[in-house]
PDB file of C-alpha atoms and ligand atoms in Angstrom:
ATOM      1  CA  MET A   1      29.569  46.348 -65.950  1.00 49.00           C
ATOM      2  CA  SER A   2      26.544  44.402 -67.135  1.00 53.00           C
ATOM      3  CA  ASP A   3      26.020  43.732 -70.810  1.00 60.00           C
ATOM      4  CA  PRO A   4      22.832  45.541 -71.959  1.00 61.00           C
ATOM      5  CA  SER A   5      22.198  42.930 -74.669  1.00 64.00           C
ATOM      6  CA  GLN A   6      21.976  40.206 -72.029  1.00 68.00           C
ATOM      7  CA  THR A   7      18.477  39.342 -70.822  1.00 71.00           C
ATOM      8  CA  PRO A   8      18.619  39.926 -67.076  1.00 74.00           C
ATOM      9  CA  VAL A   9      17.952  36.879 -64.923  1.00 76.00           C
ATOM     10  CA  PRO A  10      14.734  37.752 -63.078  1.00 74.00           C
ATOM     11  CA  GLY A  11      15.202  38.255 -59.362  1.00 69.00           C
ATOM     12  CA  ASN A  12      12.296  35.948 -58.617  1.00 67.00           C
ATOM     13  CA  TRP A  13      13.537  33.128 -60.838  1.00 68.00           C
ATOM     14  CA  PHE A  14      14.351  31.027 -57.833  1.00 68.00           C
ATOM     15  CA  VAL A  15      12.771  31.100 -54.441  1.00 61.00           C
ATOM     16  CA  ASP A  16      15.298  30.946 -51.635  1.00 63.00           C
ATOM     17  CA  PRO A  17      16.190  27.257 -51.056  1.00 60.00           C
ATOM     18  CA  VAL A  18      16.221  27.916 -47.330  1.00 59.00           C
ATOM     19  CA  PHE A  19      12.559  28.818 -47.636  1.00 61.00           C
ATOM     20  CA  LEU A  20      11.749  25.916 -49.970  1.00 64.00           C
ATOM     21  CA  GLY A  21      13.502  23.171 -48.041  1.00 65.00           C
ATOM     22  CA  VAL A  22      16.053  20.593 -49.059  1.00 67.00           C
ATOM     23  CA  PRO A  23      16.279  18.694 -52.349  1.00 70.00           C
ATOM     24  CA  GLY A  24      13.969  15.690 -52.501  1.00 72.00           C
ATOM     25  CA  VAL A  25      11.654  17.086 -49.833  1.00 71.00           C
ATOM     26  CA  ARG A  26       8.994  19.242 -51.405  1.00 73.00           C
ATOM     27  CA  SER A  27       6.323  21.240 -49.698  1.00 71.00           C
ATOM     28  CA  ASP A  28       2.781  20.746 -51.009  1.00 70.00           C
ATOM     29  CA  GLU A  29       1.910  24.324 -50.192  1.00 73.00           C
ATOM     30  CA  GLU A  30       4.614  26.056 -52.175  1.00 75.00           C
ATOM     31  CA  VAL A  31       3.859  26.334 -55.893  1.00 76.00           C
ATOM     32  CA  LEU A  32       7.579  26.529 -56.675  1.00 85.00           C
ATOM     33  CA  ALA A  33       8.538  23.608 -54.414  1.00 86.00           C
ATOM     34  CA  TRP A  34       9.742  21.573 -57.403  1.00 91.00           C
ATOM     35  CA  GLN A  35      12.595  24.055 -57.721  1.00 91.00           C
ATOM     36  CA  VAL A  36      14.434  22.375 -54.848  1.00 88.00           C
ATOM     37  CA  ASP A  37      15.198  19.599 -57.344  1.00 92.00           C
ATOM     38  CA  ALA A  38      15.905  21.899 -60.267  1.00 94.00           C
ATOM     39  CA  LEU A  39      19.177  20.984 -61.923  1.00 94.00           C
ATOM     40  CA  CYS A  40      19.685  24.474 -63.261  1.00 93.00           C
ATOM     41  CA  ALA A  41      19.860  25.799 -59.716  1.00 89.00           C
ATOM     42  CA  GLN A  42      23.213  24.083 -59.485  1.00 89.00           C
ATOM     43  CA  THR A  43      24.503  25.543 -62.750  1.00 89.00           C
ATOM     44  CA  ASP A  44      25.003  28.904 -64.391  1.00 85.00           C
ATOM     45  CA  PRO A  45      21.619  30.692 -64.559  1.00 81.00           C
ATOM     46  CA  GLU A  46      22.903  32.870 -67.391  1.00 87.00           C
ATOM     47  CA  ALA A  47      22.780  29.812 -69.687  1.00 93.00           C
ATOM     48  CA  PHE A  48      19.001  29.711 -69.165  1.00 94.00           C
ATOM     49  CA  PHE A  49      18.537  33.355 -70.074  1.00 92.00           C
ATOM     50  CA  PRO A  50      20.805  33.740 -73.105  1.00 89.00           C
ATOM     51  CA  GLU A  51      21.120  37.000 -74.959  1.00 87.00           C
ATOM     52  CA  LYS A  52      19.002  37.395 -78.068  1.00 83.00           C
ATOM     53  CA  GLY A  53      20.192  34.892 -80.648  1.00 85.00           C
ATOM     54  CA  GLY A  54      22.457  33.215 -78.096  1.00 89.00           C
ATOM     55  CA  SER A  55      22.810  29.466 -77.792  1.00 93.00           C
ATOM     56  CA  THR A  56      20.262  27.532 -75.769  1.00 94.00           C
ATOM     57  CA  ARG A  57      21.942  24.198 -76.331  1.00 95.00           C
ATOM     58  CA  GLU A  58      23.714  23.964 -72.979  1.00 95.00           C
ATOM     59  CA  ALA A  59      20.571  24.849 -71.015  1.00 96.00           C
ATOM     60  CA  LYS A  60      18.452  22.352 -72.939  1.00 97.00           C
ATOM     61  CA  ARG A  61      21.036  19.648 -72.379  1.00 97.00           C
ATOM     62  CA  ILE A  62      20.768  20.202 -68.630  1.00 96.00           C
ATOM     63  CA  CYS A  63      16.948  20.169 -68.789  1.00 97.00           C
ATOM     64  CA  GLU A  64      17.063  16.751 -70.448  1.00 97.00           C
ATOM     65  CA  SER A  65      18.311  15.144 -67.274  1.00 96.00           C
ATOM     66  CA  CYS A  66      16.284  17.266 -64.870  1.00 96.00           C
ATOM     67  CA  GLU A  67      13.731  15.300 -62.876  1.00 96.00           C
ATOM     68  CA  VAL A  68      11.343  18.233 -62.460  1.00 96.00           C
ATOM     69  CA  ARG A  69      11.235  19.063 -66.148  1.00 97.00           C
ATOM     70  CA  SER A  70       7.486  18.553 -66.536  1.00 96.00           C
ATOM     71  CA  GLU A  71       6.679  20.566 -63.392  1.00 95.00           C
ATOM     72  CA  CYS A  72       8.937  23.315 -64.675  1.00 96.00           C
ATOM     73  CA  LEU A  73       7.325  23.418 -68.107  1.00 97.00           C
ATOM     74  CA  ASP A  74       3.809  23.346 -66.625  1.00 95.00           C
ATOM     75  CA  TYR A  75       4.697  26.224 -64.345  1.00 94.00           C
ATOM     76  CA  ALA A  76       6.110  28.298 -67.210  1.00 95.00           C
ATOM     77  CA  LEU A  77       3.045  27.682 -69.385  1.00 95.00           C
ATOM     78  CA  GLU A  78       0.584  28.411 -66.594  1.00 93.00           C
ATOM     79  CA  ASN A  79       2.381  31.568 -65.587  1.00 93.00           C
ATOM     80  CA  ASP A  80       3.089  32.730 -69.100  1.00 93.00           C
ATOM     81  CA  GLU A  81       6.831  32.991 -68.512  1.00 93.00           C
ATOM     82  CA  ARG A  82       8.137  34.985 -71.457  1.00 91.00           C
ATOM     83  CA  PHE A  83      11.877  34.767 -71.002  1.00 91.00           C
ATOM     84  CA  GLY A  84      14.416  32.017 -70.722  1.00 94.00           C
ATOM     85  CA  ILE A  85      14.494  28.256 -71.010  1.00 96.00           C
ATOM     86  CA  TRP A  86      11.916  26.413 -68.927  1.00 97.00           C
ATOM     87  CA  GLY A  87      11.347  22.671 -69.028  1.00 97.00           C
ATOM     88  CA  GLY A  88      13.759  22.369 -71.924  1.00 98.00           C
ATOM     89  CA  LEU A  89      11.852  24.743 -74.186  1.00 97.00           C
ATOM     90  CA  SER A  90      12.707  28.215 -75.381  1.00 95.00           C
ATOM     91  CA  GLU A  91      10.261  31.131 -75.419  1.00 93.00           C
ATOM     92  CA  ARG A  92       9.464  30.463 -79.057  1.00 93.00           C
ATOM     93  CA  GLU A  93       8.956  26.740 -78.503  1.00 96.00           C
ATOM     94  CA  ARG A  94       6.624  27.416 -75.569  1.00 96.00           C
ATOM     95  CA  ARG A  95       4.615  29.849 -77.666  1.00 95.00           C
ATOM     96  CA  ARG A  96       4.273  27.228 -80.380  1.00 95.00           C
ATOM     97  CA  LEU A  97       3.220  24.603 -77.849  1.00 93.00           C
ATOM     98  CA  ARG A  98       0.586  26.954 -76.457  1.00 91.00           C
ATOM     99  CA  ARG A  99      -0.739  27.689 -79.956  1.00 93.00           C
ATOM    100  CA  GLU A 100      -0.905  23.992 -80.806  1.00 92.00           C
ATOM    101  CA  ALA A 101      -2.709  23.256 -77.549  1.00 82.00           C
ATOM    102  CA  GLY A 102      -5.297  25.759 -78.689  1.00 74.00           C
TER     103      GLY A 102
HETATM  104  S1  LIG B   1      13.709  21.625 -66.593  1.00 75.24           S
HETATM  105 FE1  LIG B   1      15.473  22.895 -67.030  1.00 75.24          FE
HETATM  106  S2  LIG B   1      14.839  24.979 -66.534  1.00 75.24           S
HETATM  107 FE2  LIG B   1      13.389  23.568 -65.573  1.00 75.24          FE
HETATM  108  S3  LIG B   1      14.133  23.234 -63.523  1.00 75.24           S
HETATM  109 FE3  LIG B   1      14.973  21.622 -64.780  1.00 75.24          FE
HETATM  110  S4  LIG B   1      16.961  22.339 -65.466  1.00 75.24           S
HETATM  111 FE4  LIG B   1      15.809  24.094 -64.721  1.00 75.24          FE
END
């Protein structure tokens, strides 16, 4: 049974890798093409959508060595992603960044 306190991982979080292509080969036409090189795709997605008050440390540690970190953060800011860790930042940190950017 699923835990109701857990933020559900959105079904559209990742586009099907078969559709996107293989790691290292990105399509210019697909806005989510950077996700083929997303490190978190190879890990536990639940760590990136922790329950309220849950630890984000593990997800952020993975983001630190992710080569598409800036693409990921840009995407989250442009698309106003409200939930989860994107580009190494939590929802609150992204909100702050957006405020500071004016
Ligand atoms: S920066 Fe983090 S959340 Fe974004 S793709 Fe990389 S590992 Fe995933």
